[in-house]
Backbone as numpy.savetxt, mean C-alpha at the origin, in Angstrom:
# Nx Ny Nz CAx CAy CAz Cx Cy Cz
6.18 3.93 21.48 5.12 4.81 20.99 3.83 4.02 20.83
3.28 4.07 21.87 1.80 2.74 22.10 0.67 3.89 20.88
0.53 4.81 20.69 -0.33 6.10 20.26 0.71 7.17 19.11
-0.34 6.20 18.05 0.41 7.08 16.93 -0.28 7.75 16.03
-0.25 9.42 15.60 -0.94 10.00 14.45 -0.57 9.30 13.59
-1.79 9.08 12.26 -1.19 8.33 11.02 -2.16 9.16 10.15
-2.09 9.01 8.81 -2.79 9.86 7.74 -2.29 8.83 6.41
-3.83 8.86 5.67 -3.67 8.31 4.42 -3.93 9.43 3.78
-3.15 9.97 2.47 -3.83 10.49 1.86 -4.67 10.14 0.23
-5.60 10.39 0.04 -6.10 10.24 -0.88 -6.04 10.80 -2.33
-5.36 10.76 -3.02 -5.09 11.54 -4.75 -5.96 10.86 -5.86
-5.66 12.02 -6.44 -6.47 10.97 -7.91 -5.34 11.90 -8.95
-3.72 11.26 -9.15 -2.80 11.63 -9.68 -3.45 11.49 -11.25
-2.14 12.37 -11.98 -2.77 12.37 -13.57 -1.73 11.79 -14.31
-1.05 12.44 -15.16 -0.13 11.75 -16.38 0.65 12.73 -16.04
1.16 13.68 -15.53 2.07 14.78 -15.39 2.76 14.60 -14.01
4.23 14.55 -13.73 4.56 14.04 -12.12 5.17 15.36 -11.45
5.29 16.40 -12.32 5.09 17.41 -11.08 4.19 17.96 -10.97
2.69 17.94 -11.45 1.75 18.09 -11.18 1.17 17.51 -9.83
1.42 16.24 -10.17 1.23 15.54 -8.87 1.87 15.49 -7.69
2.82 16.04 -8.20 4.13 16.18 -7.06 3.45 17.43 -5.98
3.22 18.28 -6.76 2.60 19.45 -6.23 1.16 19.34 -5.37
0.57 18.16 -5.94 -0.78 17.37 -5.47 -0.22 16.64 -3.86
0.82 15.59 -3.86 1.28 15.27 -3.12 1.33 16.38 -1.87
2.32 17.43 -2.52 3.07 17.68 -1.34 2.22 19.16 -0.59
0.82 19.45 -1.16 0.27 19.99 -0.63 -0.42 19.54 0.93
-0.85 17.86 0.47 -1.93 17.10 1.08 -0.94 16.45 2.43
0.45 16.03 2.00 0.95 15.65 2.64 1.36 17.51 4.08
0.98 18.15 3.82 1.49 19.22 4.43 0.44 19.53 4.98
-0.86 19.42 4.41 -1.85 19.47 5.71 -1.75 18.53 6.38
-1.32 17.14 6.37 -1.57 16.04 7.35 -0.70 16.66 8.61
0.42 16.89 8.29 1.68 16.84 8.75 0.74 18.21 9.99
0.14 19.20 9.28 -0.19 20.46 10.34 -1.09 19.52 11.13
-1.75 18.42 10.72 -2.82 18.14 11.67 -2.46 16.63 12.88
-1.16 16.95 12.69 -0.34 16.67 13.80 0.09 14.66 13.44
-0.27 14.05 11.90 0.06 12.97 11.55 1.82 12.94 11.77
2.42 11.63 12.34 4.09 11.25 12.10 3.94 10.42 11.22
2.69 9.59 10.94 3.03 8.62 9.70 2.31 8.82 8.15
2.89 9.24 7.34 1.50 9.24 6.14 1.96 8.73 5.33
0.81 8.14 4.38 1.15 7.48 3.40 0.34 8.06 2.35
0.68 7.70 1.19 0.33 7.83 -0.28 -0.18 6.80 -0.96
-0.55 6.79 -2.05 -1.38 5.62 -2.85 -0.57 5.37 -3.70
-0.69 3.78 -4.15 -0.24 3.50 -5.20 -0.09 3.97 -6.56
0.85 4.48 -7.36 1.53 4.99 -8.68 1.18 7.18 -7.98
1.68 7.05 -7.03 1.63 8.83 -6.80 2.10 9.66 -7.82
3.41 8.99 -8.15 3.89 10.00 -9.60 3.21 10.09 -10.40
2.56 9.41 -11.13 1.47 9.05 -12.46 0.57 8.15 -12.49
-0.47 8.25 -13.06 -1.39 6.66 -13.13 -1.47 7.19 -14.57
-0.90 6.63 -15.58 -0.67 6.56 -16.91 -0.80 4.99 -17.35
-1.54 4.95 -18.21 -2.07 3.28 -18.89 -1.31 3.31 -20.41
-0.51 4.39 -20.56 0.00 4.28 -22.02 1.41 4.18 -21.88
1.81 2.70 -21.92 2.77 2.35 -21.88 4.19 2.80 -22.33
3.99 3.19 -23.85 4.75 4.68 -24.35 5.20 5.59 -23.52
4.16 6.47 -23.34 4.33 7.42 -22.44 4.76 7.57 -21.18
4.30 5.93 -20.39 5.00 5.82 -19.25 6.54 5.90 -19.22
6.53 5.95 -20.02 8.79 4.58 -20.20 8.94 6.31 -20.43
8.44 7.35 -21.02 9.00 8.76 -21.86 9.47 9.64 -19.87
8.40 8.87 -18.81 8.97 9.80 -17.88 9.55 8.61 -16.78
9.74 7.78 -17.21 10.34 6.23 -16.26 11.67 7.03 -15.82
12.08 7.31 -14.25 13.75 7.54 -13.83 14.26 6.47 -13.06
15.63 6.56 -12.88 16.48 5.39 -12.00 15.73 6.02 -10.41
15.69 4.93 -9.80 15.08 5.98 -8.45 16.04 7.08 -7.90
17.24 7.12 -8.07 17.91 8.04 -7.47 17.66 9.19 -8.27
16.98 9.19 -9.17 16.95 10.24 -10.39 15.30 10.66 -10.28
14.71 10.29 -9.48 13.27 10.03 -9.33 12.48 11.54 -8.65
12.19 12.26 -9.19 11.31 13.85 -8.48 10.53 13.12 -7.85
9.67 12.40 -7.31 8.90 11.93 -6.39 9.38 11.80 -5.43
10.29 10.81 -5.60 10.84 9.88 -4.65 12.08 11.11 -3.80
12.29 12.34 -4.61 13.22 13.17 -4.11 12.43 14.38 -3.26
11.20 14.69 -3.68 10.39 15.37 -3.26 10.11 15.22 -1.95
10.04 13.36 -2.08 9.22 12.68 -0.46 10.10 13.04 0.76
11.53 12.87 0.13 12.41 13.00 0.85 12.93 13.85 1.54
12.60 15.19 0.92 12.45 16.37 1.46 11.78 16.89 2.55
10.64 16.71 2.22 9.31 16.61 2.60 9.33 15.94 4.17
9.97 15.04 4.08 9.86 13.97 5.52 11.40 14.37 6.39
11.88 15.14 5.67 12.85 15.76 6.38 12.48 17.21 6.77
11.74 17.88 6.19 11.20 19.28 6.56 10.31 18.89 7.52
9.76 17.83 7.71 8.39 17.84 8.20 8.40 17.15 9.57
9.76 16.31 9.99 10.20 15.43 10.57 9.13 14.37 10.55
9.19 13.83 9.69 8.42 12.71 9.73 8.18 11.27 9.09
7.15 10.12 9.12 7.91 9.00 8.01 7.11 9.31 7.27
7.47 9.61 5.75 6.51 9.48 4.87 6.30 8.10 3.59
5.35 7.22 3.86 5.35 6.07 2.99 4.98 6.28 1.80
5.46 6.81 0.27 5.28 6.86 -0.58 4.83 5.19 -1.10
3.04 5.28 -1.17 2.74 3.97 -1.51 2.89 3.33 -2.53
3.54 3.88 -3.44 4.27 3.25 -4.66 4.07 4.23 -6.10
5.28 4.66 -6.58 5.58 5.30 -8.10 6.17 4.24 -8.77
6.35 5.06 -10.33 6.98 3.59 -10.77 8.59 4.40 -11.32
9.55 3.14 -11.44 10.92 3.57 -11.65 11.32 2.98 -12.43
12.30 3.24 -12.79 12.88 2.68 -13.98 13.55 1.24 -13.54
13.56 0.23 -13.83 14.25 -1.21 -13.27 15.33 -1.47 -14.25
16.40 -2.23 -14.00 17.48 -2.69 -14.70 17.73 -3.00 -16.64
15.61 -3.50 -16.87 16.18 -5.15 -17.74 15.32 -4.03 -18.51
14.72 -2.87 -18.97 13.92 -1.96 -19.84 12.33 -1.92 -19.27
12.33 -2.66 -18.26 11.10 -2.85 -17.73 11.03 -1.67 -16.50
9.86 -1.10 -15.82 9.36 -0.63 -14.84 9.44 -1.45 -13.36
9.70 -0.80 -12.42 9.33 -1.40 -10.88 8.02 -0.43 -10.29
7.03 -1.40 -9.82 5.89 -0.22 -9.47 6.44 -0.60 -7.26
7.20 0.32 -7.38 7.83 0.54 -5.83 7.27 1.69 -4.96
7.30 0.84 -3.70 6.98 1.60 -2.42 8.64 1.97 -1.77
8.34 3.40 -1.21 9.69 3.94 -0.53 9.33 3.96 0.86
9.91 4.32 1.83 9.17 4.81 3.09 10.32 5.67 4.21
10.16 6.79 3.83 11.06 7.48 4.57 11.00 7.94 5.78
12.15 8.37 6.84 12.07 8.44 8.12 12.42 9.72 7.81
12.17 10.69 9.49 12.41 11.75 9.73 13.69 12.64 9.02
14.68 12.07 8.93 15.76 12.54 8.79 15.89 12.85 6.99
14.74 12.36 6.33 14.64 11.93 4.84 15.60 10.84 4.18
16.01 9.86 5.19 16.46 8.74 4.20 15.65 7.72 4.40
15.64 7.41 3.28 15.21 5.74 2.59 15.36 4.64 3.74
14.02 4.22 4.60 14.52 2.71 5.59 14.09 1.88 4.97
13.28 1.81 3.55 13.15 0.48 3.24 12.31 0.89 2.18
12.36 -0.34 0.97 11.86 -0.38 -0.21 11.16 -1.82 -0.70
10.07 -1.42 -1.19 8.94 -2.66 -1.33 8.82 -2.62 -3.06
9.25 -3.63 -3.83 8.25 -4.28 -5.47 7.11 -4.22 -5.18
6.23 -4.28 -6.23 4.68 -5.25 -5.44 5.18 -6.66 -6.28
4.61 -7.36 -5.30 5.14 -8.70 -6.03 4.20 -9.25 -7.12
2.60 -9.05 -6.44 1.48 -9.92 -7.49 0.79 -8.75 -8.54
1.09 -9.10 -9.99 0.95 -8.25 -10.93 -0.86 -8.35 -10.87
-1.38 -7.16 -11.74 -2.70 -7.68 -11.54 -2.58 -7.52 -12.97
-2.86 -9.03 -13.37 -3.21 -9.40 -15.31 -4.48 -10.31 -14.72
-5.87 -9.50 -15.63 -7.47 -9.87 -15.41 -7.72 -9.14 -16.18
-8.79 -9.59 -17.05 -9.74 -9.21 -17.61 -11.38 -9.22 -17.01
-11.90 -7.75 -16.93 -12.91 -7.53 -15.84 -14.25 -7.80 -16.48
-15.53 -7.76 -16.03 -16.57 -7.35 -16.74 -17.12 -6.87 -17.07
-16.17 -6.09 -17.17 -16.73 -4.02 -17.16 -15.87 -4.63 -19.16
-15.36 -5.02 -19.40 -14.51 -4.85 -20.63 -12.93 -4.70 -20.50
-12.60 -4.23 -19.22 -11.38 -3.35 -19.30 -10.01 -4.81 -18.96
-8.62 -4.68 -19.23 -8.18 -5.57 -19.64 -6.92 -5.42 -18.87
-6.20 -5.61 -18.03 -4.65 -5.48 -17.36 -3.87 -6.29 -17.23
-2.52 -5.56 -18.04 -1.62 -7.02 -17.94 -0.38 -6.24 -17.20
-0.35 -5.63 -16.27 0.46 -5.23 -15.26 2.61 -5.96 -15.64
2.17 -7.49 -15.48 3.13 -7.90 -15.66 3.97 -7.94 -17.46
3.17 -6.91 -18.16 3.62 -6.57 -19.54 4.40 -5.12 -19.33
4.88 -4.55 -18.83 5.52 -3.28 -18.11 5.87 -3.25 -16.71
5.56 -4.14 -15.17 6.29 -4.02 -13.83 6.76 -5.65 -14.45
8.16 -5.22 -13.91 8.86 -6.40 -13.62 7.99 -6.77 -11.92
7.90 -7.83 -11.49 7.85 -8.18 -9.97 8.67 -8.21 -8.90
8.25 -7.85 -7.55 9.02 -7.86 -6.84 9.07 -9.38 -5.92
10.51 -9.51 -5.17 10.73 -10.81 -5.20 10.76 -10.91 -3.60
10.64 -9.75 -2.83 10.82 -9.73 -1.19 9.62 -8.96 -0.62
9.04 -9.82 0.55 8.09 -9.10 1.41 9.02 -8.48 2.28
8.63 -6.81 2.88 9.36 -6.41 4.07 8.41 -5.59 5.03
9.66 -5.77 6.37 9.01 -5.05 7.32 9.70 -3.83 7.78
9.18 -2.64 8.28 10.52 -1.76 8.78 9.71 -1.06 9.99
10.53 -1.03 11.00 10.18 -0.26 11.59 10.38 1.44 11.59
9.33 1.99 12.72 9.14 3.84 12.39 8.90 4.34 13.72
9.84 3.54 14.57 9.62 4.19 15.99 8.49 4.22 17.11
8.81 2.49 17.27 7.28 1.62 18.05 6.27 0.88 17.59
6.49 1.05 16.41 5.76 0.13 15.57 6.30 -0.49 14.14
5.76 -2.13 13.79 6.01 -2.13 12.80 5.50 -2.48 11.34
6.17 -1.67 10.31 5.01 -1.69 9.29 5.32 -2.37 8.34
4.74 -3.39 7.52 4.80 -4.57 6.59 4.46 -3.79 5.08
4.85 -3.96 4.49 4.88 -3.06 2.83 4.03 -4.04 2.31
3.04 -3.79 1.39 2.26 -4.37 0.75 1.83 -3.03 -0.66
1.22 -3.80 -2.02 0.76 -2.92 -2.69 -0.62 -3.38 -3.30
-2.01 -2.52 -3.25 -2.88 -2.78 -3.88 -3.13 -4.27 -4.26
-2.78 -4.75 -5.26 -3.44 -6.39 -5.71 -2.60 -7.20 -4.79
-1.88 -6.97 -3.93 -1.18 -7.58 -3.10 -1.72 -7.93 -2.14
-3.49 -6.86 -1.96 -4.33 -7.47 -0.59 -4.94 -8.40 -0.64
-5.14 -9.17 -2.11 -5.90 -10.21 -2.41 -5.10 -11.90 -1.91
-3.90 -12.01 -1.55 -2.92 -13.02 -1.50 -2.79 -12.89 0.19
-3.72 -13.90 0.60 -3.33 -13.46 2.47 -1.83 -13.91 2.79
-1.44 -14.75 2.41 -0.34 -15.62 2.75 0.72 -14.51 2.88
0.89 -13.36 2.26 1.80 -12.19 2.31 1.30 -11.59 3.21
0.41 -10.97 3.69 -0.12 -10.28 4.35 0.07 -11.38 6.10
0.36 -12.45 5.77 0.13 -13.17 7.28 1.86 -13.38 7.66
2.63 -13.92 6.34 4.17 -13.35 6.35 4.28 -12.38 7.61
3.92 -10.94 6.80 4.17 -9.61 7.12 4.02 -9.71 8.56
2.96 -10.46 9.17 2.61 -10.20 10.48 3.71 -10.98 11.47
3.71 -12.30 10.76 4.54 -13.43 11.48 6.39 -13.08 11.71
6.63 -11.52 10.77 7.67 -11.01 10.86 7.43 -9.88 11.87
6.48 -9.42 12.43 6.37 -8.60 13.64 5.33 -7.39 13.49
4.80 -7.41 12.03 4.24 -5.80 11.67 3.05 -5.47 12.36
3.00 -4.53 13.08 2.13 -4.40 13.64 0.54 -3.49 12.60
1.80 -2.86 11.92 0.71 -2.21 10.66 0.99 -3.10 9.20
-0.06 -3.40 8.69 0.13 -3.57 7.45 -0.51 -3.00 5.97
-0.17 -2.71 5.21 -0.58 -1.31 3.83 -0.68 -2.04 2.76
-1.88 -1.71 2.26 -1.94 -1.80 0.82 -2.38 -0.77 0.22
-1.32 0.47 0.06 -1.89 1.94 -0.67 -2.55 0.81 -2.80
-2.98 1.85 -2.71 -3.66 1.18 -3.74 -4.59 2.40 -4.99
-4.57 1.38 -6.46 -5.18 2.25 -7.00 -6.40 1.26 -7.64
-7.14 0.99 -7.05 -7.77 -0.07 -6.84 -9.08 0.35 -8.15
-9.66 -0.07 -9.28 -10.51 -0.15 -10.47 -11.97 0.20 -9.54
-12.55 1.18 -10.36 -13.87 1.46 -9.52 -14.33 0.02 -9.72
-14.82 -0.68 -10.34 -15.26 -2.13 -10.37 -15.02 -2.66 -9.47
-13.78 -2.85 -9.13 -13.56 -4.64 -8.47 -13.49 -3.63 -7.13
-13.15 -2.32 -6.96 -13.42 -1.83 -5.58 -14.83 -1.77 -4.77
-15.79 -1.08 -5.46 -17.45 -1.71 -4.99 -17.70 -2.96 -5.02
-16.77 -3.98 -5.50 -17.22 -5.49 -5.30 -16.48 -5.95 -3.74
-15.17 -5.44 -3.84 -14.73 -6.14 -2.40 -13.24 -5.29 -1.81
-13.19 -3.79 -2.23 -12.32 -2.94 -1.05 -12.20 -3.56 0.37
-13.82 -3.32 0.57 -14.10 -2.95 2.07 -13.81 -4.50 2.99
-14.10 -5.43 2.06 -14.02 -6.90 3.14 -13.02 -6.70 3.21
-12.15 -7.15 2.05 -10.80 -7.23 1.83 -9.43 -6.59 2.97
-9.91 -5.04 3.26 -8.89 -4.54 4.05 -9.41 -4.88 5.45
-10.58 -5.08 5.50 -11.41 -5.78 6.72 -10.97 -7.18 6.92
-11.04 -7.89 6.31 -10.00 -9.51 5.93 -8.94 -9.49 7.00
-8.26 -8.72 5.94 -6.39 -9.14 6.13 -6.11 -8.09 7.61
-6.97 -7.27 8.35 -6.98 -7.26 9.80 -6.86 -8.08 10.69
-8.53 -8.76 10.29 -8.71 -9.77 11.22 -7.71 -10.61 11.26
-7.61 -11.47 10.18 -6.84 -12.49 10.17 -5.62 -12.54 10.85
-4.99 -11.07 10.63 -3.31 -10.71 11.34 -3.49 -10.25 12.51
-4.59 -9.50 13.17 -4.88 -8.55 14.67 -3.38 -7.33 13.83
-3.88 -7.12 12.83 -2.87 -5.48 12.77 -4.10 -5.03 12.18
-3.26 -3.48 12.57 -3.93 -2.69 11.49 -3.59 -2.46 10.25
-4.68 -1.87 9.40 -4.50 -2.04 7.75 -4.62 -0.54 7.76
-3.65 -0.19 6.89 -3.93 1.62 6.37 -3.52 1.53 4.72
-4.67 1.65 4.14 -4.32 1.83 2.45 -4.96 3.04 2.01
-4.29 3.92 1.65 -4.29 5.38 0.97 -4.93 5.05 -0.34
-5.56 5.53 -1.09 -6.03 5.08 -2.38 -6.13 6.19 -3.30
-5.74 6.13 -4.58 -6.29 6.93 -5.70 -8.00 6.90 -6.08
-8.64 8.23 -6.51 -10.28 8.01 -6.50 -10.25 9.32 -7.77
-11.40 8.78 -8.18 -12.12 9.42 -9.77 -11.71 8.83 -10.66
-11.94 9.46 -11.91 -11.52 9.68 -13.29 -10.19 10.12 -13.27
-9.63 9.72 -14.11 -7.80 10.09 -13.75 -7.81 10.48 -15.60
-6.69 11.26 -15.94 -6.60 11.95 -17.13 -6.54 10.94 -18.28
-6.02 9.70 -17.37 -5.43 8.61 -18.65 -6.80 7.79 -18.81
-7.91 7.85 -18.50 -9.16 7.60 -18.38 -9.75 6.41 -17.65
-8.86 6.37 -16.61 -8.99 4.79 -15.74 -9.66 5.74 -14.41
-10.92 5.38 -13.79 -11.31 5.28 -12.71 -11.19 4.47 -12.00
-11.02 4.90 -10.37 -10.57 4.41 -9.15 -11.25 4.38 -8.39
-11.70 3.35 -7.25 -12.44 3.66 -6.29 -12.47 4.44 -5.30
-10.97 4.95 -4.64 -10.57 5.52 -3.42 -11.19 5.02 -2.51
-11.98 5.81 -1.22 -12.21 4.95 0.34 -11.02 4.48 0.43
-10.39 5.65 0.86 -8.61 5.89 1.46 -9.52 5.26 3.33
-8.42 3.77 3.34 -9.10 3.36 4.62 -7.97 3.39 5.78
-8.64 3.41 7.39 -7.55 2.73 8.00 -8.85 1.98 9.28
-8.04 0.83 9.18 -8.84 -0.84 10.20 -7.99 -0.89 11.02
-8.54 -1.01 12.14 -7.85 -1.90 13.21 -7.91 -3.29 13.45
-7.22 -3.77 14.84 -6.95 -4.45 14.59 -8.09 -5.94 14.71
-9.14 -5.39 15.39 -10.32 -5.88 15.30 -10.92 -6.02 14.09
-10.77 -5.27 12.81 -11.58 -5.19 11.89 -12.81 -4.28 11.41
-12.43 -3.31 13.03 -13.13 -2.06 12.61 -12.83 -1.02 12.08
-13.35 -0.22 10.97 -13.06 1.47 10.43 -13.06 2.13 11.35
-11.99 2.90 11.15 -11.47 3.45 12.21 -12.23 4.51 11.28
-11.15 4.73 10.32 -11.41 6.03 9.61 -11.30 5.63 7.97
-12.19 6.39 7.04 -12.22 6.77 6.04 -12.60 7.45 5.23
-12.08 7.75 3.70 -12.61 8.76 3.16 -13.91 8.22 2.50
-15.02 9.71 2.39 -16.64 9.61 1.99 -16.76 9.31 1.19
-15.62 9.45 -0.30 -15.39 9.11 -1.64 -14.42 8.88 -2.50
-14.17 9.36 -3.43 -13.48 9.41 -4.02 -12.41 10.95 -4.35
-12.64 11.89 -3.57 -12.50 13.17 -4.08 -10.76 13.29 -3.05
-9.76 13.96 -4.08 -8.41 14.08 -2.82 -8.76 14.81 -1.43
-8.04 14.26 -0.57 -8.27 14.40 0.96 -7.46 13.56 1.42
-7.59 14.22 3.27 -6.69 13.60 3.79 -7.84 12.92 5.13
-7.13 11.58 5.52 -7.84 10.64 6.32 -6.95 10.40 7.52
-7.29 10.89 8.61 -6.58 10.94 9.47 -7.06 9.48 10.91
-5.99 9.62 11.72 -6.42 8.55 13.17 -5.18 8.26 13.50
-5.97 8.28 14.80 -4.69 7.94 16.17 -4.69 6.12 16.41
-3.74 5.52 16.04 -3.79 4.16 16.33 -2.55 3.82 17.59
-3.60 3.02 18.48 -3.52 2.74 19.99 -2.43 1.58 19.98
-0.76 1.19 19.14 0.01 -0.07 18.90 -0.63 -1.27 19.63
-0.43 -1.04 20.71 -0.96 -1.65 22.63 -2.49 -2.45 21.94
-3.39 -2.37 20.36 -4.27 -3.42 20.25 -3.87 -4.13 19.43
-3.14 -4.15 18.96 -2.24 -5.31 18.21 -2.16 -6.32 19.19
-1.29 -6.22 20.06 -0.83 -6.84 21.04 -2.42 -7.71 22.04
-3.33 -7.42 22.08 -4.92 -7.55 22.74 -5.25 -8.12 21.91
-5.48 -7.99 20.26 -6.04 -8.67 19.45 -5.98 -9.92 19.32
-4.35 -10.20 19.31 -3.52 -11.59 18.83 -3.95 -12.32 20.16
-3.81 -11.54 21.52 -3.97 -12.47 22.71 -5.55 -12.85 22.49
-6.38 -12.66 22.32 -7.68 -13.21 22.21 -8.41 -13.83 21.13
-7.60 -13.79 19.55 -7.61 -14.64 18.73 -5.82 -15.27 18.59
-5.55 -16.12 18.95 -4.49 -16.58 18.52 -3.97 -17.10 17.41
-4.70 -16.51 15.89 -4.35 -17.74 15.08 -3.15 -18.04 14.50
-2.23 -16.66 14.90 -1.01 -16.72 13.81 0.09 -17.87 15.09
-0.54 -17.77 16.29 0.74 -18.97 16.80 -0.19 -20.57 16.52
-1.69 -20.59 16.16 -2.08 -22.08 16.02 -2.44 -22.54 15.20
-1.76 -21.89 14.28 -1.30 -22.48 12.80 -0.42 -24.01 12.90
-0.84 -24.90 12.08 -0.21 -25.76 12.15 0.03 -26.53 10.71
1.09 -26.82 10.33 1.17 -27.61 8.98 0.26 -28.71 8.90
0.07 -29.03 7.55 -0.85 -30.09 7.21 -0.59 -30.83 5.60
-0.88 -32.10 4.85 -0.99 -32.29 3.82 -1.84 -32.00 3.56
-2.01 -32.53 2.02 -2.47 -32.04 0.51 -2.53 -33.66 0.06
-4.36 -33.52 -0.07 -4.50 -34.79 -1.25 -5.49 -34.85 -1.66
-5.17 -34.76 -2.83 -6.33 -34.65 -4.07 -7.31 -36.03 -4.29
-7.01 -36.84 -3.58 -7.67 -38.31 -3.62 -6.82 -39.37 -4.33
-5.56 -38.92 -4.80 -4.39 -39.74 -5.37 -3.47 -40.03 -3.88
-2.88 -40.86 -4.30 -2.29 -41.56 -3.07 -1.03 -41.02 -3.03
-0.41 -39.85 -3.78 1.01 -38.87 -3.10 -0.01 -37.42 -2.40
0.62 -37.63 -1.58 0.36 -36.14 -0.36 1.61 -35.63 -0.34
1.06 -33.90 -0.49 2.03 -33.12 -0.57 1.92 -31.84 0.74
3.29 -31.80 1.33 2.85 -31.00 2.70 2.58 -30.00 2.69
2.25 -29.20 3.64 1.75 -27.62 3.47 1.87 -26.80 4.94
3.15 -26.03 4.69 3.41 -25.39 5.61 2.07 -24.61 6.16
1.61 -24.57 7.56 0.48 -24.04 8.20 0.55 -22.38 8.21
């Protein structure tokens, strides 16, 4: 499949998850009419809730999960993959997993993504996140394929760490995602390089779905639900912040063109580390 419909969609979820569910599975149903096989969702689709309380009051085991059961439906009615870019679930130890699902046609589960890098920062706006005080982390990068192409799981603060993002590639992905619910702040400071970045650098394409506005729990988002190729050009994105769907046909066949005319992921080469002390420490390239 060299030519594939894909669709991000764009939400600005609230504190209620069949609300959003209903948000979801509207947006995901226009993509689907406008002829998308791949769509994805933004990071925390079930809820973007900052009150920790309240989060844990609707936290389920994923098998117990209305989102995650919804998607599943959904990508089985619809025949299609749908990448739920990450809800959060209930994890083992009393803690949260903020997880990506990504379902195939048939509606089962081919693969499941943690985000691994918590985002704990304090901004200059005032506002304060300690992510890793409620998501446990995830401990595996993956790739899965969706029928000709392949796609590398990534989440939001996860686009800031290239070394994952170059992983992802060096394992075969031809797409790589960071759905995201990205702080209006630090998104007008550096969204746009950023998913522009981790293109170039890999020759994939980047598709991150994003949450945008004021959200009920009173956290604004940037949205500019994007998708880059593998050059580093916008293909497509959304005008703002408002829900919508972001559609494009991606050509696999420039993945493959990109890498041949920048080569960097085969001329990588290891190197040491020295601080001007006389132990050097190596560093895989």
């Amino acid at each position: 499949m060299a030519d594939l419909p894909v669709a991000a969609i764009q939400m600005r979820s609230g504190v209620d998850p069949e609300a959003n569910i209903r948000a979801m599975t509207e947006l995901v149903r226009d993509a689907a009419s406008r002829g998308a096989r791949y769509i994805q969702t933004p990071e925390m689709t079930g809820a973007v809730q900052r009150d920790r309380a309240a989060l844990q009051k609707i936290l389920r085991p994923e098998a117990e999960d209305p989102v995650l059961e919804a998607a599943s439906s959904l990508a089985r009615e619809l025949g299609i993959h749908l990448h739920i870019g990450s809800t959060a679930v209930e994890a083992d130890n009393g803690m949260a997993a903020n997880r990506a699902v990504l379902f195939g046609p048939d509606g089962a589960a081919l693969a499941h993504y943690d985000k691994i890098h918590m985002f704990d920062v304090d901004l200059d706006s005032g506002e304060s996140w300690r992510e890793s005080a409620v998501y446990q982390p995830g401990e595996v990068a993956r790739t899965v394929d969706i029928g000709g192409a392949r796609v590398g799981l990534a989440i939001c603060y996860d686009i800031r760490f290239p070394h994952l993002f170059r992983d992802l590639a060096l394992m075969g992905a031809d797409i790589v995602t960071a759905p995201a619910a990205f702080t209006r702040q630090t998104g007008e400071a550096h969204w746009h390089v950023l998913q522009r970045a981790r293109a170039i650098e890999n020759g994939a394409f980047v598709i991150s779905a994003a949450q945008g506005g004021t959200h009920e729990d009173g956290r604004e988002t940037y949205g500019h639900s994007i998708i880059v190729d593998p050059w580093g050009r916008i293909v497509a994105e959304a005008e703002g912040r408002d829900p919508c769907v972001v559609l494009a046909r991606l050509n696999i066949d420039e993945v493959k063109a990109a890498r041949g005319k920048i080569p960097n992921l085969k001329n990588a080469r290891s190197y040491r580390l020295n601080d001007g002390s006389k132990e050097e420490a190596e560093r895989t390239g």
